[in-house]
Coordinates of C-alpha atoms in Angstrom, one line a residue:
M6 CA 37.9 -40.8 -13.4
E7 CA 35.5 -37.9 -13.9
I8 CA 34.5 -36.6 -17.4
D9 CA 33.0 -33.0 -17.3
V10 CA 31.4 -31.9 -20.6
R11 CA 30.9 -28.2 -20.8
A12 CA 29.4 -28.1 -24.2
D13 CA 26.0 -29.8 -23.9
R14 CA 24.2 -27.7 -26.5
K15 CA 26.9 -28.1 -29.1
L16 CA 27.4 -31.7 -28.2
R17 CA 23.7 -32.5 -29.0
G18 CA 24.1 -30.8 -32.4
S19 CA 27.3 -32.5 -33.5
A20 CA 27.5 -36.2 -34.3
A21 CA 31.2 -35.9 -34.9
A22 CA 31.7 -34.4 -31.4
Q23 CA 29.7 -37.3 -29.9
A24 CA 31.9 -39.7 -31.8
A25 CA 35.0 -38.3 -30.2
F26 CA 34.3 -39.9 -26.8
G27 CA 35.1 -43.4 -27.9
P28 CA 38.6 -42.7 -29.1
L29 CA 39.1 -40.4 -26.1
V30 CA 38.3 -43.1 -23.6
E31 CA 40.4 -45.7 -25.5
A32 CA 43.4 -43.4 -25.5
L33 CA 43.0 -42.8 -21.7
C34 CA 42.8 -46.5 -21.1
G35 CA 45.8 -47.2 -23.2
S36 CA 48.0 -44.6 -21.5
D37 CA 50.2 -44.9 -18.5
A38 CA 48.3 -42.0 -16.8
D39 CA 46.9 -42.7 -13.3
L40 CA 43.2 -42.5 -14.1
T41 CA 42.3 -42.3 -10.4
R42 CA 44.0 -38.8 -10.4
T43 CA 42.9 -37.7 -13.8
R44 CA 39.8 -35.6 -14.6
V45 CA 38.7 -34.8 -18.2
V46 CA 37.1 -31.5 -19.1
C47 CA 35.5 -31.2 -22.6
D48 CA 34.9 -27.7 -23.9
W49 CA 33.6 -26.4 -27.3
I50 CA 36.0 -23.6 -28.0
Q51 CA 34.1 -21.3 -30.4
Y52 CA 37.1 -19.2 -31.2
R53 CA 38.8 -20.8 -34.2
N54 CA 42.0 -19.0 -33.2
N55 CA 42.8 -19.5 -29.5
F56 CA 45.7 -20.5 -27.3
R57 CA 45.0 -24.2 -26.8
D58 CA 45.9 -27.4 -28.5
T59 CA 43.1 -29.9 -29.3
A60 CA 44.1 -31.8 -26.1
M61 CA 46.3 -30.6 -23.2
V62 CA 47.2 -31.7 -19.7
R63 CA 47.0 -29.3 -16.7
P64 CA 48.9 -30.5 -13.6
L65 CA 47.3 -29.8 -10.2
L66 CA 50.2 -28.8 -8.0
P67 CA 50.1 -29.3 -4.2
A68 CA 50.9 -26.4 -1.9
T69 CA 54.2 -28.0 -0.8
Q70 CA 55.4 -28.1 -4.5
I71 CA 55.2 -24.3 -4.8
A72 CA 56.4 -23.5 -1.3
A73 CA 59.6 -25.5 -1.6
A74 CA 62.7 -23.6 -2.8
P75 CA 63.7 -24.7 -6.3
A76 CA 67.2 -25.6 -5.1
A77 CA 68.3 -29.2 -5.7
P78 CA 66.5 -31.0 -8.5
R79 CA 64.0 -33.5 -7.2
E80 CA 61.1 -35.6 -8.6
P81 CA 58.1 -33.3 -9.0
V82 CA 54.9 -34.3 -7.2
V83 CA 51.3 -33.5 -8.4
D84 CA 47.9 -33.9 -6.8
G85 CA 46.4 -34.9 -10.1
Y86 CA 45.9 -33.9 -13.7
E87 CA 43.2 -32.3 -15.8
L88 CA 43.0 -33.4 -19.4
A89 CA 41.3 -30.6 -21.4
V90 CA 39.8 -31.4 -24.8
D91 CA 38.4 -29.1 -27.4
L92 CA 35.3 -30.9 -28.9
R93 CA 35.1 -28.4 -31.8
R94 CA 38.5 -29.4 -33.1
C95 CA 37.7 -33.1 -32.4
A96 CA 34.7 -32.8 -34.7
L97 CA 36.7 -31.4 -37.6
P98 CA 37.1 -33.7 -40.7
G99 CA 40.2 -35.8 -40.4
A100 CA 40.7 -35.2 -36.6
D101 CA 42.6 -38.0 -34.9
V102 CA 41.3 -37.7 -31.4
A103 CA 43.2 -40.8 -30.1
A104 CA 46.5 -39.4 -31.3
E105 CA 45.9 -36.0 -29.9
V106 CA 44.9 -37.3 -26.5
T107 CA 47.8 -39.8 -26.5
E108 CA 50.3 -37.0 -27.2
A109 CA 48.8 -34.8 -24.5
L110 CA 48.9 -37.6 -21.9
A111 CA 52.6 -38.0 -22.5
D112 CA 52.8 -34.9 -20.2
A113 CA 50.9 -36.7 -17.4
S114 CA 54.1 -38.2 -16.0
P115 CA 56.2 -37.3 -12.9
A116 CA 58.8 -35.5 -15.0
A117 CA 56.2 -33.5 -16.8
A118 CA 54.9 -31.4 -14.0
G119 CA 58.1 -29.8 -12.8
I120 CA 58.4 -26.3 -11.6
G121 CA 60.3 -25.3 -14.7
G122 CA 57.9 -26.5 -17.3
L123 CA 56.2 -29.5 -18.9
G124 CA 58.1 -32.5 -20.2
G125 CA 56.8 -35.4 -22.3
A126 CA 55.4 -34.2 -25.7
A127 CA 55.9 -30.6 -24.4
G128 CA 59.6 -31.0 -24.7
D129 CA 59.6 -29.8 -28.3
R130 CA 58.5 -26.2 -27.6
V131 CA 60.1 -22.8 -27.7
W132 CA 59.0 -21.2 -24.4
L133 CA 58.4 -17.5 -24.4
E134 CA 58.0 -17.0 -20.6
S135 CA 58.0 -18.6 -17.2
W136 CA 54.9 -19.7 -15.3
V137 CA 52.7 -16.6 -14.5
P138 CA 49.1 -15.8 -13.7
G139 CA 47.1 -15.2 -16.8
S140 CA 47.0 -11.4 -16.4
A141 CA 50.8 -11.3 -16.4
S142 CA 51.3 -13.4 -19.5
C143 CA 53.1 -12.1 -22.6
V144 CA 49.8 -12.5 -24.4
W145 CA 48.8 -9.2 -23.0
Q146 CA 52.1 -7.6 -24.1
F147 CA 51.2 -8.8 -27.6
N148 CA 47.8 -7.2 -27.1
A149 CA 49.2 -3.9 -26.0
L150 CA 51.7 -3.9 -28.9
Y151 CA 48.8 -4.5 -31.3
W152 CA 47.2 -1.2 -30.3
Q153 CA 50.5 0.7 -30.0
A154 CA 51.7 -0.4 -33.5
L155 CA 48.3 -0.8 -35.1
A156 CA 49.2 1.4 -38.1
A157 CA 52.1 -0.9 -39.0
W158 CA 49.9 -4.0 -38.6
E159 CA 47.1 -2.6 -40.7
K160 CA 49.5 -1.5 -43.4
T161 CA 50.9 -5.0 -43.7
T162 CA 47.5 -6.7 -43.7
G163 CA 45.9 -4.2 -45.9
K164 CA 42.7 -3.9 -43.7
E165 CA 41.5 -1.9 -40.8
Y166 CA 41.2 -3.7 -37.4
E167 CA 37.4 -3.6 -37.3
Q168 CA 37.3 -5.8 -40.4
A169 CA 38.9 -8.5 -38.3
L170 CA 35.9 -8.6 -35.9
P171 CA 33.1 -11.1 -36.3
G172 CA 30.8 -9.5 -38.9
G173 CA 33.4 -6.9 -39.8
E174 CA 32.2 -4.3 -37.4
S175 CA 31.3 -3.7 -33.7
D176 CA 27.8 -4.5 -32.6
A177 CA 27.6 -1.2 -30.8
R178 CA 27.7 1.2 -33.8
N179 CA 24.0 1.8 -34.0
S180 CA 22.0 5.1 -34.4
A181 CA 18.8 3.8 -32.7
A182 CA 20.8 2.8 -29.6
A183 CA 22.4 6.3 -29.6
R184 CA 19.0 8.0 -29.9
D185 CA 17.7 6.1 -26.9
L186 CA 20.7 7.1 -24.7
I187 CA 20.4 10.8 -25.8
L188 CA 16.6 11.0 -25.1
D189 CA 17.2 9.5 -21.6
L190 CA 19.8 12.2 -21.0
F191 CA 17.4 14.9 -22.1
K192 CA 14.9 13.7 -19.5
I193 CA 17.5 13.9 -16.8
W194 CA 18.7 17.3 -17.9
D195 CA 15.2 18.7 -18.3
E196 CA 14.4 17.7 -14.7
L197 CA 17.6 19.2 -13.4
A198 CA 17.0 22.4 -15.4
N199 CA 13.6 22.7 -13.9
R200 CA 15.2 22.6 -10.5
R201 CA 17.9 25.0 -11.6
A202 CA 20.5 22.3 -10.8
L203 CA 21.8 21.6 -14.3
P204 CA 25.6 22.3 -14.6
E205 CA 26.7 24.7 -17.3
E206 CA 29.0 22.1 -18.8
L207 CA 27.6 18.7 -19.7
Y208 CA 30.2 15.9 -19.9
V209 CA 30.0 12.7 -21.8
L210 CA 33.0 10.3 -21.9
E211 CA 33.5 7.5 -24.5
L212 CA 36.1 4.8 -23.8
G213 CA 37.3 2.7 -26.7
V214 CA 36.4 4.9 -29.7
G215 CA 37.2 2.5 -32.5
N216 CA 37.2 4.3 -35.9
G217 CA 35.1 7.2 -34.5
A218 CA 31.9 5.9 -36.1
Q219 CA 30.1 5.6 -32.7
A220 CA 31.1 9.1 -31.7
R221 CA 30.0 10.5 -35.1
T222 CA 26.7 8.7 -34.9
W223 CA 26.1 9.8 -31.4
L224 CA 27.0 13.4 -31.9
D225 CA 25.1 13.7 -35.2
E226 CA 22.0 12.3 -33.5
F227 CA 22.5 14.6 -30.5
T228 CA 22.6 17.8 -32.7
E229 CA 19.5 16.7 -34.6
L230 CA 17.5 15.8 -31.4
D231 CA 18.6 18.9 -29.7
R232 CA 17.3 21.0 -32.6
R233 CA 14.1 19.0 -33.0
H234 CA 13.2 19.2 -29.3
G235 CA 14.2 22.9 -29.0
R236 CA 16.9 22.4 -26.4
D237 CA 20.2 24.2 -26.1
Y238 CA 22.2 21.3 -24.7
Y239 CA 24.6 21.0 -27.6
R240 CA 26.1 24.4 -26.8
R241 CA 27.0 23.0 -23.3
L242 CA 28.1 19.6 -24.4
H243 CA 31.7 18.3 -24.0
Y244 CA 32.3 14.9 -25.6
L245 CA 35.6 13.3 -24.5
M246 CA 37.0 10.4 -26.5
G247 CA 39.5 8.2 -24.8
D248 CA 41.5 5.3 -26.3
Y249 CA 44.8 3.4 -25.6
S250 CA 45.8 3.7 -29.3
A251 CA 47.0 7.1 -30.6
H252 CA 46.4 5.8 -34.1
V253 CA 42.8 4.8 -33.4
L254 CA 42.2 8.2 -31.7
D255 CA 43.6 10.1 -34.6
R256 CA 41.2 8.3 -37.0
A257 CA 38.3 9.0 -34.6
R258 CA 39.2 12.7 -34.4
E259 CA 38.9 12.9 -38.2
A260 CA 35.4 11.3 -38.1
V261 CA 34.1 13.9 -35.7
A262 CA 36.0 17.0 -36.9
H263 CA 32.8 18.7 -38.0
H264 CA 31.8 18.9 -34.3
G265 CA 34.8 21.2 -33.6
D266 CA 35.7 22.1 -30.0
H267 CA 32.7 20.1 -28.6
V268 CA 35.0 17.0 -28.8
S269 CA 38.4 16.3 -27.2
G270 CA 40.6 13.2 -27.5
L271 CA 42.7 11.6 -24.8
V272 CA 45.2 8.8 -25.0
L273 CA 44.6 6.9 -21.8
E274 CA 45.0 3.5 -20.1
A275 CA 41.6 2.0 -19.4
T276 CA 42.8 0.4 -16.1
R277 CA 44.2 3.7 -14.8
L278 CA 41.6 6.3 -15.5
S279 CA 41.9 8.6 -12.5
G280 CA 45.2 10.1 -13.6
S281 CA 43.9 11.0 -17.0
V282 CA 40.3 12.0 -16.5
G283 CA 40.1 12.5 -12.7
F284 CA 39.0 16.1 -13.4
L285 CA 35.6 14.6 -14.4
S286 CA 35.0 13.1 -11.0
G287 CA 31.3 13.6 -10.1
K288 CA 30.6 15.5 -13.3
T289 CA 30.0 12.9 -16.0
F290 CA 26.4 12.2 -17.1
L291 CA 27.3 9.3 -19.4
V292 CA 30.3 7.0 -19.7
Y293 CA 29.9 5.0 -22.9
I294 CA 32.1 2.0 -23.3
S295 CA 32.2 -0.4 -26.2
N296 CA 34.3 -3.6 -26.6
V297 CA 37.0 -2.5 -24.2
Y298 CA 36.5 -4.7 -21.1
D299 CA 36.9 -7.9 -23.2
N300 CA 40.4 -6.7 -24.2
L301 CA 41.8 -6.2 -20.7
P302 CA 44.1 -8.7 -18.8
S303 CA 42.4 -11.3 -16.6
D304 CA 43.5 -14.2 -14.3
E305 CA 41.4 -17.3 -13.9
M306 CA 40.4 -19.0 -10.6
A307 CA 39.2 -22.6 -10.3
V308 CA 37.6 -24.7 -7.6
I309 CA 38.5 -28.4 -8.0
L310 CA 37.3 -30.9 -5.4
G311 CA 36.7 -28.1 -3.0
R312 CA 40.2 -26.6 -3.2
I313 CA 40.7 -23.1 -4.7
Y314 CA 43.4 -22.8 -7.4
L315 CA 44.9 -20.0 -9.4
V316 CA 45.5 -20.8 -13.1
Q317 CA 49.0 -20.2 -14.2
V318 CA 50.0 -20.1 -17.9
R319 CA 53.2 -20.4 -19.9
S320 CA 53.3 -19.2 -23.5
F321 CA 55.1 -21.2 -26.1
I322 CA 55.5 -21.8 -29.9
G323 CA 55.2 -25.5 -30.8
G324 CA 58.2 -27.2 -32.4
A325 CA 56.8 -27.5 -36.0
A326 CA 55.7 -23.9 -36.0
A327 CA 59.0 -22.7 -34.5
D328 CA 60.9 -24.6 -37.3
E329 CA 58.7 -22.9 -39.9
I330 CA 59.3 -19.4 -38.4
A331 CA 63.0 -20.1 -38.2
A332 CA 63.1 -21.2 -41.9
T333 CA 60.9 -18.3 -43.1
F334 CA 63.0 -15.6 -41.4
G335 CA 66.4 -17.2 -41.5
V336 CA 67.0 -17.2 -37.8
P337 CA 68.2 -20.0 -35.5
R338 CA 65.2 -21.6 -33.7
A339 CA 67.0 -20.9 -30.4
E340 CA 66.8 -17.2 -31.0
I341 CA 63.0 -17.0 -31.6
A342 CA 62.2 -16.4 -27.9
S343 CA 64.7 -13.5 -27.6
L344 CA 63.5 -11.9 -30.8
V345 CA 59.9 -12.1 -29.6
S346 CA 60.9 -10.6 -26.3
R347 CA 62.7 -7.7 -28.1
L348 CA 59.7 -7.2 -30.4
L349 CA 57.4 -6.8 -27.3
R350 CA 59.8 -4.3 -25.7
I351 CA 60.6 -2.0 -28.7
G352 CA 58.0 -2.7 -31.4
P353 CA 58.4 -3.7 -35.1
E354 CA 60.0 -0.5 -36.3
L355 CA 62.8 -0.5 -33.8
L356 CA 63.2 -4.3 -34.2
S357 CA 63.9 -3.7 -37.8
E358 CA 66.5 -1.1 -37.1
S359 CA 68.2 -3.2 -34.4
V360 CA 68.4 -6.4 -36.5
P361 CA 68.5 -5.1 -40.1
G362 CA 70.0 -8.3 -41.5
T363 CA 67.0 -10.3 -40.4
F364 CA 64.3 -7.6 -40.7
P365 CA 65.4 -5.2 -43.5
D366 CA 62.2 -3.2 -43.1
T367 CA 59.3 -2.7 -40.7
E368 CA 57.0 -4.8 -42.8
R369 CA 59.3 -7.8 -42.4
A370 CA 59.3 -7.3 -38.7
V371 CA 55.5 -7.1 -38.7
L372 CA 55.4 -10.4 -40.6
F373 CA 57.5 -12.0 -37.9
W374 CA 55.2 -10.6 -35.3
Q375 CA 52.2 -12.0 -37.1
S376 CA 53.7 -15.4 -37.4
A377 CA 54.6 -15.6 -33.7
W378 CA 51.2 -14.4 -32.7
A379 CA 49.5 -17.0 -35.0
A380 CA 51.6 -19.8 -33.6
L381 CA 51.4 -18.8 -29.9
R382 CA 49.9 -21.4 -27.5
Q383 CA 49.7 -21.6 -23.7
A384 CA 50.4 -24.5 -21.3
E385 CA 48.4 -24.3 -18.1
R386 CA 48.7 -25.6 -14.5
Y387 CA 46.7 -25.2 -11.3
V388 CA 48.5 -23.7 -8.2
P389 CA 46.6 -23.9 -4.9
L390 CA 45.9 -20.7 -3.0
Q391 CA 46.6 -20.6 0.8
G392 CA 43.7 -18.2 1.2
L393 CA 41.7 -15.8 -1.0
D394 CA 42.9 -12.9 1.1
T395 CA 46.5 -13.6 0.0
Y396 CA 45.5 -13.0 -3.6
Q397 CA 45.3 -9.4 -5.1
V398 CA 42.6 -8.9 -7.7
T399 CA 43.6 -5.3 -8.0
P400 CA 46.1 -3.3 -5.8
S401 CA 43.2 -2.3 -3.5
L402 CA 41.0 -5.5 -3.7
T403 CA 41.8 -9.0 -2.4
G404 CA 40.4 -12.3 -3.6
E405 CA 37.9 -12.3 -0.7
I406 CA 35.4 -10.7 -3.1
L407 CA 35.4 -13.9 -5.1
R408 CA 34.3 -16.1 -2.2
P409 CA 30.5 -15.9 -2.7
L410 CA 30.8 -16.6 -6.4
L411 CA 33.2 -19.5 -6.0
A412 CA 31.2 -21.0 -3.1
A413 CA 28.0 -21.0 -5.0
E414 CA 29.0 -23.2 -8.0
G415 CA 30.9 -26.2 -6.6
D416 CA 33.7 -27.2 -9.0
V417 CA 34.0 -24.2 -11.4
R418 CA 36.6 -22.2 -13.3
M419 CA 35.9 -18.5 -13.8
H420 CA 37.5 -15.2 -14.9
V421 CA 38.8 -12.8 -12.3
S422 CA 38.6 -9.8 -14.8
N423 CA 41.4 -7.9 -13.0
G424 CA 41.8 -5.3 -15.7
T425 CA 38.1 -4.7 -16.0
L426 CA 37.6 -4.3 -12.2
S427 CA 40.5 -1.8 -12.1
S428 CA 38.9 0.2 -14.9
F429 CA 35.3 -0.1 -13.5
A430 CA 36.5 1.0 -10.0
D431 CA 38.1 4.1 -11.6
T432 CA 35.0 4.8 -13.7
L433 CA 32.2 4.8 -11.1
P434 CA 33.6 7.9 -9.2
L435 CA 33.4 9.9 -12.5
L436 CA 29.6 9.7 -12.5
H437 CA 27.4 12.7 -11.7
P438 CA 24.7 11.5 -9.1
Y439 CA 22.3 11.2 -12.1
G440 CA 24.9 9.8 -14.4
R441 CA 25.3 6.2 -15.7
V442 CA 27.8 3.8 -17.3
V443 CA 26.5 2.1 -20.4
C444 CA 28.8 -0.6 -21.7
H445 CA 28.4 -3.0 -24.6
D446 CA 30.6 -6.1 -24.3
L447 CA 31.0 -9.8 -23.8
F448 CA 29.6 -10.5 -20.3
T449 CA 28.7 -13.6 -18.4
T450 CA 25.6 -12.7 -16.5
D451 CA 25.4 -15.8 -14.2
S452 CA 28.2 -17.7 -12.5
G453 CA 26.6 -20.9 -13.6
Q454 CA 27.5 -20.1 -17.2
Y455 CA 31.1 -21.1 -16.5
R456 CA 29.9 -24.7 -15.9
T457 CA 28.4 -25.0 -19.3
G458 CA 30.6 -23.2 -21.8
F459 CA 33.9 -21.7 -22.8
Y460 CA 34.3 -17.9 -22.5
G461 CA 37.8 -17.2 -23.6
P462 CA 40.5 -16.2 -24.0
G463 CA 40.5 -16.3 -27.8
K464 CA 42.4 -14.5 -30.6
Y465 CA 41.3 -11.8 -32.9
D466 CA 43.5 -10.7 -35.8
G467 CA 46.3 -9.3 -33.5
S468 CA 44.5 -8.9 -30.1
T469 CA 43.0 -11.0 -27.3
V470 CA 39.3 -11.3 -26.5
N471 CA 38.1 -12.5 -23.2
W472 CA 34.6 -12.5 -21.7
V473 CA 34.0 -10.5 -18.5
N474 CA 32.7 -11.9 -15.2
G475 CA 29.5 -9.9 -15.0
P476 CA 28.3 -11.2 -11.5
L477 CA 31.7 -10.1 -10.1
L478 CA 31.1 -6.5 -11.4
Q479 CA 27.7 -6.6 -9.9
L480 CA 29.0 -7.6 -6.5
F481 CA 31.8 -5.0 -6.6
A482 CA 29.4 -2.2 -7.6
S483 CA 26.8 -3.2 -5.0
R484 CA 29.4 -2.8 -2.2
R485 CA 30.0 0.7 -3.4
G486 CA 26.4 1.8 -3.6
F487 CA 25.8 1.2 -7.3
D488 CA 23.3 -0.9 -9.2
V489 CA 24.4 -2.9 -12.2
S490 CA 22.0 -4.6 -14.6
F491 CA 22.5 -6.5 -17.8
A492 CA 20.3 -6.7 -20.9
P493 CA 20.5 -8.0 -24.5
F494 CA 21.9 -5.5 -26.9
K495 CA 18.6 -3.9 -27.9
E496 CA 19.3 -3.6 -31.6
R497 CA 20.7 -7.1 -32.0
P498 CA 19.2 -9.2 -29.2
G499 CA 20.6 -12.5 -30.6
A500 CA 24.2 -11.3 -30.4
N501 CA 26.7 -12.3 -27.7
I502 CA 27.1 -8.7 -26.8
K503 CA 25.2 -7.6 -23.6
T504 CA 24.6 -4.1 -22.4
L505 CA 25.7 -3.3 -18.8
T506 CA 24.2 -0.3 -17.1
A507 CA 25.6 1.1 -13.8
Q508 CA 24.2 3.9 -11.8
V509 CA 24.0 5.1 -8.2
R510 CA 21.5 3.0 -6.2
D511 CA 18.2 4.8 -5.5

């Protein structure tokens, strides 16, 4: 049996986490699990709200298991199991590590790894979906609903969404950072102007505009620097704000209303930019992105004992939480899954209209939404891939791009960042030859990081947060003639936020 600890720094600083290993090993030895086919992975999950239980079992399925037609019932077969343990929860006062591990190991039985779902302790669950890759999970439907119906969510909670972020605001809202970007643009534009090659229209695009504070800060700084340096660039400036949420965009427009027709707003999908802003192709001097990539769907890939697996997930609400939701809203427990499905299709307002007896108003429907989101967990399993070329990262990119990253780290599990790659691939062609992408977000900057820590997904107030595979973006950009670099966020170098810069290779 192998025990892999991916929280060495946290482990050294927590006596309670260190003490968890005794009960963990005792529970393993006292179980019926085949320890020769069991590996243990211990993470420190920094997100207090996430999709995992304290301990969970992930079956490793053989290729024959998936390839076989699910016709006649038969005894499932697995290649082994991975017991995943959250050391942070194990270190909480009152945690019963042995009980949590024992309950999870009840799933490590032949009946527990079937194609349809987990058995054992997992039997008392309300399943919300079938097994799917991570990017196809209903978690991302919840995420999309949050941005589509943000006004209703905020009205019910009584606070704006940025207040739910760590620290109550985005790290990227900073006037000094804006000033540096603007002065860099002035240098480029001065050089082009001297060569009589500066376009009449100067385009800047911001994706993920938040409450408009960044745009206001940037534009206010721009006008002041333009005046102070005696330029006439503001007259030619076109600042485009793009966001998935119409509610967010309306708020941002109010924040920059004093800049008049220098600013335009676009509702757009970050993973499909070409249809919305394709007219900017080759014209954009700056694409500014803040906290967007960590909010886009992603699969995960793993290498275990030399074999490559795709991580599949299945969302559920645990039995106790389901009973509480059923009692609170006066619905049969058996109807929770269908109500969640309807909520994700039509939103809280129409859900209220379609089931007025249960949800007499939109606020009641939002409360149901919030309860389901808070209780949502995910089971996981590993499905072997026949070849990386059979897996689509994006519609135009196969899994072969992952090979050098997976091959370099031995046994590892990492994000594929599908949504980010789709967005990034659509963004690079927008750049002027002297343009650049500047993105503040949660990036891993070395594939080896995945061997030493947990990088999501986690939950914010109503949305999902996931770190982005930075080395994969670098590899992708390099093959298309762009350089990508990472640096600490200059104004808060100790923050998790990193700054990505992408530009045409010299």
